[in-house]
Coordinates of N, CA and C in Angstrom, one line a residue:
X4 N -66.9 11.3 -91.8 CA -65.7 10.9 -92.6 C -65.1 12.1 -93.1
X5 N -65.8 13.1 -93.3 CA -65.3 14.8 -93.7 C -64.4 15.3 -92.6
X6 N -64.8 15.0 -91.5 CA -64.0 15.7 -90.4 C -62.6 14.8 -90.3
X7 N -62.5 13.7 -90.5 CA -61.5 13.0 -90.5 C -60.3 13.3 -91.7
X8 N -61.0 13.6 -92.8 CA -60.2 14.2 -93.9 C -59.5 15.5 -93.6
X9 N -60.3 16.4 -93.0 CA -60.0 17.7 -92.4 C -58.9 17.7 -91.5
X10 N -59.0 16.5 -90.4 CA -58.0 16.7 -89.6 C -56.6 16.2 -90.3
X11 N -56.6 15.3 -91.2 CA -55.5 14.8 -91.9 C -54.8 16.0 -92.7
X12 N -55.6 16.6 -93.4 CA -55.1 17.8 -94.1 C -54.4 18.8 -93.1
X13 N -55.2 19.0 -92.0 CA -54.7 20.1 -91.0 C -53.2 19.4 -90.5
X14 N -53.0 18.2 -90.2 CA -51.8 17.7 -89.7 C -50.8 17.8 -90.9
X15 N -51.1 17.6 -92.3 CA -50.1 17.5 -93.3 C -49.6 19.2 -93.3
X16 N -50.6 20.1 -93.3 CA -50.2 21.4 -93.5 C -49.3 21.9 -92.3
X17 N -49.5 21.4 -91.0 CA -48.7 21.8 -89.8 C -47.3 21.2 -90.1
X18 N -47.4 19.9 -90.7 CA -45.9 19.3 -90.7 C -45.2 20.1 -91.7
X19 N -45.8 20.4 -92.9 CA -45.0 21.3 -94.0 C -44.5 22.4 -93.3
X20 N -45.2 23.1 -92.4 CA -44.9 24.4 -91.8 C -43.7 24.1 -91.0
X21 N -43.7 23.3 -90.1 CA -42.6 22.8 -89.3 C -41.1 22.4 -90.1
X22 N -41.3 21.6 -91.2 CA -40.4 21.4 -92.1 C -39.6 22.7 -92.7
X23 N -40.5 23.8 -93.0 CA -40.0 24.9 -93.6 C -39.3 25.6 -92.4
X24 N -39.8 25.8 -91.3 CA -39.1 26.2 -90.2 C -37.6 25.8 -89.9
X25 N -37.6 24.5 -90.0 CA -36.4 23.6 -89.7 C -35.4 23.9 -90.7
X26 N -35.7 24.4 -92.1 CA -34.9 24.4 -93.3 C -34.2 25.9 -92.9
X27 N -35.1 26.8 -92.4 CA -34.5 28.2 -92.2 C -33.5 28.1 -91.1
X28 N -33.6 27.3 -90.2 CA -32.5 27.4 -89.0 C -31.4 26.7 -89.8
X29 N -31.4 25.7 -90.5 CA -30.1 25.2 -91.0 C -29.3 26.1 -92.0
X30 N -30.2 26.9 -92.7 CA -29.6 27.8 -93.6 C -28.8 28.9 -92.6
X31 N -29.2 29.2 -91.6 CA -28.4 30.1 -90.8 C -27.0 29.6 -90.3
X32 N -26.8 28.2 -90.3 CA -25.7 27.8 -89.6 C -24.3 28.3 -90.3
X33 N -23.3 28.8 -89.7 CA -22.1 29.2 -90.4 C -20.9 28.0 -90.5
X34 N -20.5 28.1 -91.9 CA -19.5 26.8 -92.0 C -18.1 27.4 -91.8
X35 N -17.2 26.7 -91.1 CA -15.8 27.2 -90.8 C -15.0 26.9 -92.2
X36 N -13.9 28.0 -92.4 CA -13.1 28.0 -93.6 C -12.4 26.9 -93.6
X37 N -12.0 26.3 -94.7 CA -11.2 25.0 -95.0 C -10.0 25.2 -94.4
X38 N -9.2 24.1 -93.7 CA -7.8 24.2 -93.1 C -6.9 24.6 -94.1
X39 N -6.0 25.7 -93.9 CA -5.2 26.0 -95.0 C -5.7 27.1 -95.7
X40 N -6.6 27.8 -95.5 CA -7.2 28.8 -96.3 C -6.4 30.1 -96.2
X41 N -6.1 31.1 -96.9 CA -5.4 32.1 -96.9 C -6.0 33.1 -95.6
X42 N -4.9 33.8 -94.8 CA -5.5 34.6 -93.9 C -5.8 35.9 -94.8
X43 N -6.1 36.8 -93.6 CA -6.8 37.9 -93.9 C -5.6 38.7 -94.7
X44 N -6.1 39.4 -96.1 CA -5.1 40.1 -96.7 C -4.8 39.3 -97.9
X45 N -4.9 37.8 -97.8 CA -4.5 37.2 -99.0 C -3.3 36.6 -98.9
X46 N -2.6 36.6 -97.7 CA -1.3 36.1 -97.6 C -0.9 35.1 -96.5
X47 N -0.2 34.1 -96.7 CA -0.1 33.2 -95.9 C 0.9 33.6 -94.7
X48 N 0.9 33.1 -93.5 CA 1.9 33.4 -92.5 C 3.2 32.9 -92.9
X49 N 4.2 33.3 -92.7 CA 5.6 32.9 -93.0 C 6.0 31.5 -92.4
X50 N 5.3 31.5 -91.2 CA 5.6 30.2 -90.5 C 4.8 29.0 -90.9
X51 N 4.0 29.0 -91.8 CA 3.1 28.0 -92.5 C 4.0 26.9 -93.0
X52 N 5.1 27.3 -93.6 CA 6.0 26.4 -94.3 C 7.3 26.8 -94.2
X53 N 8.4 25.9 -94.7 CA 9.7 26.3 -94.7 C 10.1 27.5 -95.5
X54 N 10.9 28.4 -95.1 CA 11.4 29.5 -95.8 C 13.0 29.5 -96.0
X55 N 13.1 29.4 -97.5 CA 14.4 28.9 -97.9 C 15.1 30.2 -98.7
X56 N 16.3 30.4 -98.3 CA 17.2 31.5 -98.8 C 18.1 30.8 -99.8
X57 N 17.8 31.2 -101.1 CA 18.6 30.3 -102.1 C 19.7 31.3 -102.9
X58 N 20.7 30.5 -103.4 CA 21.8 31.2 -104.1 C 22.4 30.4 -105.1
X59 N 23.2 30.7 -105.9 CA 23.9 30.1 -107.0 C 25.1 30.7 -107.5
X60 N 26.0 30.0 -107.9 CA 27.1 30.3 -108.6 C 27.6 29.7 -109.8
X61 N 27.8 30.5 -111.0 CA 27.8 29.8 -112.4 C 29.2 30.4 -112.8
X62 N 30.1 29.5 -113.5 CA 31.2 29.9 -114.1 C 31.0 29.5 -115.6
X63 N 31.3 30.3 -116.6 CA 31.3 30.1 -118.0 C 32.2 30.5 -118.8
X64 N 32.6 30.1 -119.9 CA 33.5 30.4 -120.8 C 33.1 30.8 -122.1
X65 N 33.6 32.1 -122.6 CA 33.1 32.5 -123.9 C 34.4 33.0 -124.8
X66 N 33.9 33.3 -125.7 CA 35.5 33.8 -126.6 C 35.5 35.3 -126.2
X67 N 36.8 35.7 -126.2 CA 37.0 37.1 -125.6 C 36.3 38.2 -126.3
X68 N 36.3 38.0 -127.6 CA 35.3 39.3 -128.2 C 34.1 39.2 -128.2
X69 N 33.5 38.2 -127.2 CA 32.1 37.9 -126.9 C 31.8 38.3 -125.3
X70 N 33.0 38.6 -124.5 CA 32.6 38.7 -123.1 C 31.5 40.0 -122.9
X71 N 31.7 41.1 -123.5 CA 30.6 42.0 -123.3 C 29.3 41.7 -123.7
X72 N 29.3 41.0 -124.9 CA 27.9 40.6 -125.1 C 27.2 39.6 -124.1
X73 N 28.1 38.6 -123.7 CA 27.9 37.7 -122.7 C 27.3 38.2 -121.4
X74 N 28.1 39.3 -121.0 CA 27.7 40.0 -119.6 C 26.3 40.7 -119.8
X75 N 26.0 41.3 -120.9 CA 24.9 42.0 -121.3 C 23.7 41.0 -121.3
X76 N 23.9 39.9 -121.9 CA 23.0 38.8 -122.0 C 22.6 38.2 -120.6
X77 N 23.6 38.3 -119.6 CA 23.2 37.7 -118.2 C 22.1 39.0 -117.7
X78 N 22.5 40.1 -117.9 CA 21.7 41.2 -117.3 C 20.4 41.2 -118.0
X79 N 20.2 41.1 -119.2 CA 19.0 41.3 -120.1 C 18.0 40.1 -119.6
X80 N 18.7 38.8 -119.4 CA 17.9 37.6 -118.9 C 17.3 37.8 -117.6
X81 N 18.0 38.3 -116.8 CA 17.6 38.5 -115.3 C 16.4 39.6 -115.1
X82 N 16.7 40.8 -116.1 CA 15.8 41.8 -115.5 C 14.6 41.7 -116.7
X83 N 14.5 40.7 -117.4 CA 13.5 40.6 -118.4 C 12.2 40.7 -117.7
X84 N 11.0 41.1 -118.3 CA 9.8 40.9 -117.6 C 9.3 39.4 -117.3
X85 N 9.6 38.7 -117.9 CA 9.4 37.3 -117.7 C 10.0 36.7 -116.5
X86 N 11.3 37.3 -116.1 CA 11.9 37.0 -114.6 C 11.6 37.8 -113.9
X87 N 11.7 39.2 -114.1 CA 11.4 40.3 -113.1 C 12.6 40.3 -111.9
X88 N 13.9 40.1 -112.4 CA 14.9 40.4 -111.3 C 15.4 41.6 -111.5
X89 N 16.8 41.8 -111.0 CA 17.5 43.1 -111.3 C 18.8 42.9 -110.8
X90 N 19.6 43.9 -111.6 CA 21.2 43.7 -111.5 C 21.8 44.4 -110.1
X91 N 22.5 43.6 -109.5 CA 23.2 44.1 -108.3 C 24.8 44.7 -108.8
X92 N 25.5 44.1 -109.6 CA 26.7 44.4 -110.0 C 27.3 43.9 -111.3
X93 N 27.9 44.5 -112.1 CA 28.4 43.9 -113.4 C 29.9 44.5 -113.7
X94 N 31.1 43.7 -114.0 CA 32.2 44.2 -114.3 C 32.8 43.2 -115.3
X95 N 33.5 43.8 -116.2 CA 34.1 43.1 -117.4 C 35.4 43.9 -117.6
X96 N 36.5 42.8 -117.5 CA 37.8 43.4 -117.5 C 38.5 42.7 -118.8
X97 N 39.0 43.6 -119.6 CA 39.6 43.2 -120.9 C 41.2 43.6 -120.8
X98 N 41.6 44.1 -119.7 CA 43.0 44.4 -119.6 C 44.0 43.4 -119.4
X99 N 43.5 42.2 -118.8 CA 44.5 41.0 -118.8 C 44.6 40.2 -120.0
X100 N 45.5 39.3 -120.1 CA 46.0 38.6 -121.2 C 44.6 38.0 -121.9
X101 N 43.7 37.6 -121.1 CA 42.4 36.9 -121.7 C 41.2 37.4 -121.6
X102 N 40.9 38.1 -120.3 CA 39.8 38.8 -120.2 C 38.8 38.1 -119.2
X103 N 37.9 38.9 -118.5 CA 37.2 38.2 -117.5 C 35.9 39.2 -117.2
X104 N 34.8 38.6 -116.6 CA 33.8 39.2 -116.2 C 33.0 38.6 -115.0
X105 N 32.5 39.6 -114.2 CA 31.7 39.1 -112.8 C 30.3 39.8 -112.8
X106 N 29.1 39.1 -112.9 CA 28.1 39.8 -112.9 C 27.2 38.9 -111.7
X107 N 26.6 39.9 -110.8 CA 25.5 39.4 -110.0 C 24.1 39.8 -110.1
X108 N 23.3 38.9 -110.1 CA 21.8 39.5 -110.2 C 21.0 38.8 -109.1
X109 N 19.8 39.5 -109.0 CA 18.9 39.0 -108.0 C 17.5 38.6 -108.7
X110 N 16.9 37.3 -108.6 CA 15.8 37.0 -109.3 C 14.6 36.4 -108.5
X111 N 13.5 36.6 -108.7 CA 12.4 36.1 -107.8 C 12.7 34.5 -107.4
X112 N 12.6 34.2 -106.2 CA 12.7 32.7 -105.8 C 12.0 31.7 -106.7
X113 N 10.9 32.2 -107.0 CA 10.1 31.4 -107.8 C 10.5 31.0 -109.3
X114 N 11.5 31.9 -109.6 CA 12.1 31.6 -110.8 C 13.5 31.4 -110.8
X115 N 14.0 31.1 -109.8 CA 15.2 30.7 -109.5 C 15.9 29.5 -110.4
X116 N 15.5 28.4 -110.1 CA 15.7 27.3 -111.0 C 15.8 27.1 -112.4
X117 N 14.8 27.9 -112.8 CA 14.8 28.2 -114.3 C 15.7 29.1 -114.6
X118 N 15.9 30.2 -114.1 CA 16.9 31.2 -114.4 C 18.4 30.7 -114.5
X119 N 18.7 29.7 -113.4 CA 20.0 29.1 -113.6 C 20.5 28.5 -114.7
X120 N 19.2 27.6 -115.1 CA 19.4 26.9 -116.4 C 19.4 27.8 -117.5
X121 N 18.7 28.7 -117.6 CA 18.9 29.7 -118.9 C 20.2 30.5 -118.9
X122 N 20.6 30.9 -117.7 CA 22.0 31.8 -117.5 C 23.0 30.6 -118.0
X123 N 23.0 29.3 -117.5 CA 24.2 28.4 -117.9 C 24.2 28.2 -119.2
X124 N 23.2 28.5 -120.2 CA 23.2 28.3 -121.6 C 23.9 29.6 -122.4
X125 N 24.3 30.6 -121.7 CA 24.8 31.8 -122.3 C 26.2 31.5 -122.7
X126 N 27.1 30.7 -122.2 CA 28.5 30.4 -122.7 C 28.7 28.8 -122.3
X127 N 30.0 28.2 -122.3 CA 30.3 26.9 -121.9 C 30.5 26.8 -120.4
X128 N 29.5 25.9 -119.9 CA 29.6 25.9 -118.5 C 30.7 25.1 -118.0
X129 N 31.3 25.7 -117.0 CA 32.5 24.8 -116.4 C 32.3 24.6 -115.1
X130 N 31.4 25.4 -114.3 CA 31.1 25.0 -112.8 C 29.6 25.5 -112.5
X131 N 29.0 25.0 -111.6 CA 27.7 25.3 -111.3 C 27.4 24.8 -109.8
X132 N 27.1 25.9 -109.0 CA 26.9 25.4 -107.8 C 25.9 26.3 -107.1
X133 N 24.6 25.4 -106.5 CA 23.5 25.9 -106.0 C 23.4 25.5 -104.6
X134 N 22.7 26.6 -103.7 CA 22.6 26.4 -102.3 C 21.3 26.9 -102.0
X135 N 20.6 26.1 -100.7 CA 19.7 26.6 -100.2 C 19.9 26.7 -98.5
X136 N 19.4 27.7 -97.9 CA 19.4 27.9 -96.4 C 18.1 27.9 -95.8
X137 N 17.7 27.0 -95.0 CA 16.3 27.1 -94.2 C 16.5 28.3 -93.3
X138 N 15.7 29.3 -93.3 CA 15.7 30.4 -92.4 C 14.3 30.8 -91.8
X139 N 13.5 29.8 -91.8 CA 12.3 29.9 -91.2 C 12.3 30.3 -89.9
X140 N 11.4 31.5 -89.5 CA 11.7 31.9 -88.2 C 10.8 31.2 -87.2
X141 N 11.1 31.2 -86.0 CA 10.5 30.3 -84.8 C 9.4 31.1 -84.4
X142 N 8.4 30.4 -83.5 CA 7.2 30.8 -82.9 C 7.6 32.1 -82.3
X143 N 8.9 32.3 -81.5 CA 9.2 33.3 -80.9 C 9.7 34.5 -81.2
X144 N 9.7 34.4 -82.8 CA 10.3 35.4 -83.7 C 9.5 36.9 -83.7
X145 N 10.0 37.8 -83.7 CA 9.2 39.0 -83.7 C 8.6 39.4 -85.2
X146 N 7.8 40.4 -85.2 CA 7.0 40.6 -86.4 C 8.0 41.4 -87.2
X147 N 9.1 41.9 -86.9 CA 10.0 42.4 -87.6 C 11.1 41.7 -88.3
X148 N 11.4 40.4 -87.4 CA 12.1 39.3 -88.0 C 11.4 38.7 -89.0
X149 N 10.2 38.4 -88.8 CA 9.4 37.8 -90.0 C 9.4 38.3 -91.2
X150 N 9.1 39.8 -91.1 CA 9.3 40.5 -92.2 C 10.6 40.6 -92.9
X151 N 11.7 40.5 -92.2 CA 13.1 40.4 -92.7 C 13.1 39.1 -93.5
X152 N 12.7 37.9 -92.8 CA 12.6 36.7 -93.4 C 12.0 36.7 -94.7
X153 N 10.8 37.3 -95.0 CA 9.8 37.3 -96.0 C 10.8 38.1 -97.2
X154 N 11.5 39.1 -96.9 CA 12.2 40.1 -97.7 C 13.4 39.1 -98.2
X155 N 14.1 38.3 -97.5 CA 15.2 37.7 -97.8 C 14.9 36.6 -98.8
X156 N 13.8 35.8 -98.5 CA 13.6 34.6 -99.3 C 12.9 35.2 -100.6
X157 N 12.3 36.3 -100.8 CA 11.6 36.7 -101.8 C 12.5 36.8 -103.1
X158 N 13.8 36.9 -103.1 CA 14.5 37.0 -104.2 C 15.8 36.1 -103.9
X159 N 16.4 35.5 -105.0 CA 17.7 34.7 -104.8 C 18.7 35.1 -105.6
X160 N 20.1 35.1 -105.0 CA 21.1 35.6 -105.7 C 21.9 34.9 -106.5
X161 N 22.2 35.3 -107.7 CA 22.9 34.3 -108.8 C 24.1 35.1 -109.1
X162 N 25.5 34.4 -108.7 CA 26.7 35.1 -109.4 C 27.1 34.5 -110.6
X163 N 27.3 35.1 -111.7 CA 27.9 34.6 -112.7 C 29.3 35.2 -113.2
X164 N 30.1 34.1 -113.5 CA 31.5 34.5 -113.6 C 31.8 34.1 -115.0
X165 N 32.5 35.2 -115.8 CA 32.9 34.9 -117.2 C 34.5 34.9 -117.5
X166 N 34.8 34.0 -118.2 CA 36.3 33.8 -118.6 C 36.3 33.7 -120.1
X167 N 37.4 34.4 -120.5 CA 37.7 34.3 -122.0 C 38.2 33.0 -122.3
X168 N 37.6 32.4 -123.4 CA 38.3 31.0 -123.7 C 39.7 31.1 -124.2
X169 N 40.5 30.3 -123.7 CA 41.9 30.2 -124.2 C 41.9 29.6 -125.5
X170 N 42.9 30.3 -126.6 CA 42.9 29.4 -127.7 C 43.6 28.2 -127.7
X171 N 43.0 27.3 -128.6 CA 43.4 25.8 -128.6 C 45.0 25.6 -128.9
X172 N 45.6 24.6 -128.3 CA 46.9 24.4 -128.4 C 47.3 24.1 -129.9
X173 N 48.4 24.4 -130.5 CA 48.8 24.0 -131.7 C 48.9 22.5 -132.0
X174 N 48.3 22.0 -133.1 CA 48.4 20.9 -133.4 C 49.8 20.0 -133.2
X175 N 49.9 18.7 -132.8 CA 51.2 18.3 -132.7 C 51.7 17.8 -133.8
X176 N 53.1 17.8 -134.2 CA 53.8 17.8 -135.4 C 54.1 16.3 -135.5
X177 N 54.2 16.0 -136.7 CA 54.4 14.5 -137.2 C 55.9 14.2 -137.1
X178 N 56.2 12.9 -136.8 CA 57.7 12.5 -136.8 C 58.5 13.2 -137.7
X179 N 58.1 13.3 -139.0 CA 59.0 14.0 -139.9 C 59.0 15.5 -139.9
X180 N 58.0 16.2 -139.3 CA 58.2 17.4 -139.0 C 59.1 17.8 -137.9
X181 N 58.9 16.9 -137.1 CA 59.8 17.1 -135.8 C 61.3 16.8 -136.2
X182 N 61.6 15.8 -137.1 CA 63.1 15.7 -137.5 C 63.6 16.8 -138.3
X183 N 62.8 17.5 -139.1 CA 63.2 18.5 -139.9 C 63.6 19.7 -138.8
X184 N 62.4 19.9 -138.0 CA 62.8 21.0 -137.0 C 64.2 20.8 -136.1
X185 N 64.5 19.7 -135.8 CA 65.5 19.2 -135.2 C 66.9 19.5 -135.9
X186 N 66.9 19.1 -137.1 CA 67.9 19.3 -138.2 C 68.1 20.9 -138.5
X187 N 66.9 21.5 -138.6 CA 67.0 23.1 -138.8 C 67.7 23.7 -137.5
X188 N 67.5 23.3 -136.4 CA 68.1 23.9 -135.2 C 69.4 23.5 -135.1
X189 N 69.9 22.4 -135.4 CA 71.2 21.9 -135.5 C 72.1 22.8 -136.4
X190 N 71.5 22.9 -137.8 CA 72.0 23.6 -138.5 C 72.2 25.2 -138.2
X191 N 71.4 25.6 -137.6 CA 71.5 27.2 -137.0 C 72.3 27.3 -136.1
X192 N 72.6 26.2 -135.2 CA 73.5 26.1 -134.1 C 75.0 26.2 -134.8
X193 N 75.1 25.3 -135.9 CA 76.2 25.1 -136.5 C 76.7 26.5 -137.2
X194 N 75.8 27.2 -137.7 CA 76.1 28.4 -138.5 C 76.4 29.4 -137.5
X195 N 75.7 29.4 -136.5 CA 76.1 30.5 -135.4 C 77.5 30.3 -135.1
X196 N 77.9 29.2 -134.7 CA 79.2 28.8 -134.1 C 80.3 29.2 -135.2
X197 N 79.9 28.9 -136.4 CA 81.0 29.4 -137.5 C 81.1 31.0 -137.6
X198 N 80.2 31.4 -137.4 CA 80.2 33.0 -137.6 C 81.1 33.6 -136.2
X199 N 80.6 32.8 -135.1 CA 81.5 33.3 -133.9 C 83.0 33.0 -134.2
X200 N 83.3 31.8 -134.6 CA 84.8 31.4 -134.9 C 85.4 32.3 -135.8
X201 N 84.5 32.9 -136.9 CA 85.0 33.8 -137.9 C 85.2 34.8 -137.3
X202 N 84.6 35.6 -136.6 CA 84.5 36.8 -135.7 C 85.9 36.8 -135.1
X203 N 86.2 35.5 -134.3 CA 87.5 35.6 -133.6 C 88.8 35.4 -134.5
X204 N 88.8 34.6 -135.5 CA 89.8 34.4 -136.3 C 90.2 35.5 -137.3
X205 N 89.2 36.3 -137.7 CA 89.6 37.3 -138.7 C 90.5 38.3 -138.2
X206 N 90.2 38.9 -137.1 CA 91.3 39.8 -136.7 C 92.4 39.6 -136.7
X207 N 92.9 38.1 -136.1 CA 94.2 37.7 -136.1 C 94.7 37.4 -137.4
X208 N 93.8 36.9 -138.4 CA 94.3 36.8 -139.8 C 94.7 38.2 -140.4
X209 N 94.0 39.1 -140.1 CA 94.2 40.5 -140.6 C 95.7 41.0 -140.1
X210 N 95.8 40.9 -138.8 CA 97.2 41.4 -138.3 C 98.2 40.7 -139.0
X211 N 98.0 39.4 -139.0 CA 99.3 38.5 -139.7 C 99.5 39.0 -141.1
X212 N 98.5 39.3 -141.8 CA 98.5 39.8 -143.1 C 99.3 41.0 -143.2
X213 N 99.0 41.9 -142.3 CA 99.6 43.2 -142.3 C 101.1 43.0 -142.1
X214 N 101.3 42.2 -140.9 CA 102.9 41.8 -140.7 C 103.4 41.3 -142.0
X215 N 102.9 40.4 -142.4 CA 103.7 39.7 -143.7 C 103.8 40.7 -144.8
X216 N 102.9 41.5 -145.0 CA 103.1 42.4 -146.0 C 104.2 43.5 -145.7
X217 N 104.2 43.7 -144.6 CA 105.2 44.8 -144.1 C 106.6 44.0 -144.1
X218 N 106.6 42.8 -143.6 CA 107.8 42.3 -143.8 C 108.5 41.9 -145.1
X219 N 107.6 41.7 -146.1 CA 108.0 41.5 -147.4 C 108.3 42.8 -148.0
X220 N 107.9 43.9 -147.5 CA 108.2 45.2 -148.1 C 109.7 45.5 -147.5
X221 N 110.0 45.4 -146.5 CA 111.2 45.5 -145.7 C 112.4 44.6 -146.5
X222 N 111.9 43.5 -146.7 CA 112.9 42.3 -147.2 C 113.3 43.0 -148.5
X223 N 112.3 43.6 -149.6 CA 112.9 43.9 -150.6 C 113.7 45.1 -150.6
X224 N 113.6 45.9 -149.7 CA 114.3 47.3 -149.5 C 115.7 46.8 -149.1
X225 N 115.7 45.8 -148.2 CA 117.3 45.2 -147.8 C 117.8 44.7 -149.1
X226 N 117.2 43.9 -149.8 CA 117.8 43.2 -151.1 C 118.3 44.4 -152.1
X227 N 117.4 45.5 -152.2 CA 117.9 46.4 -153.2 C 119.3 47.1 -152.7
X228 N 119.1 47.3 -151.3 CA 120.3 48.2 -150.7 C 121.6 47.5 -150.7
X229 N 121.6 46.0 -150.9 CA 122.8 45.4 -150.6 C 123.0 44.6 -151.9
X230 N 122.2 44.9 -152.8 CA 122.5 44.6 -154.3 C 122.2 42.9 -154.5
X231 N 121.4 42.5 -153.6 CA 121.0 41.1 -153.7 C 120.2 40.9 -154.8

């Protein structure tokens, strides 16, 4: 009886040893990385998804004396730490009748849509155009071409046009005011005509008066001479 028990214990110990060895073998199995995991260096391959080059054009109206401030607001917003963009060019022209401005900025593509919304709020929006072009490289693209695509899609261009707001038209006159204005215009026309006519008549009248005075004086002389 004791020999049977010893044999059972021996078999149990052997089974536990084999189970322990099997566990160590399983622990050594390598698990593959999940699909879509980042490649070496922490960057995804540019061919993993579409590469889109983004651009926008915004037209705003502002008061003429606010053109400079509005242009600076565009630059400040695009180059702020929150956005992380940079200025390409900025022109403000106050020499023409109303004034205008043209600013071009580049912003990170990830902040493109939000930047367009915030820039559109700087003035009165009159026109907004957004576009995107798929520039994804093909499998045959070279390493340099893929690097160029990454650089192109990293930032998006935003062109902001500023125009000075035109003054509002004068309010329409009432019928009474229009009638008075018409009567005033007619009166001025009549007065101008009278002045012109007087200018033409006065010289003739002056000549006639001189002739009359001369004739009267000669007539008196003749009457005195002949005793009339």
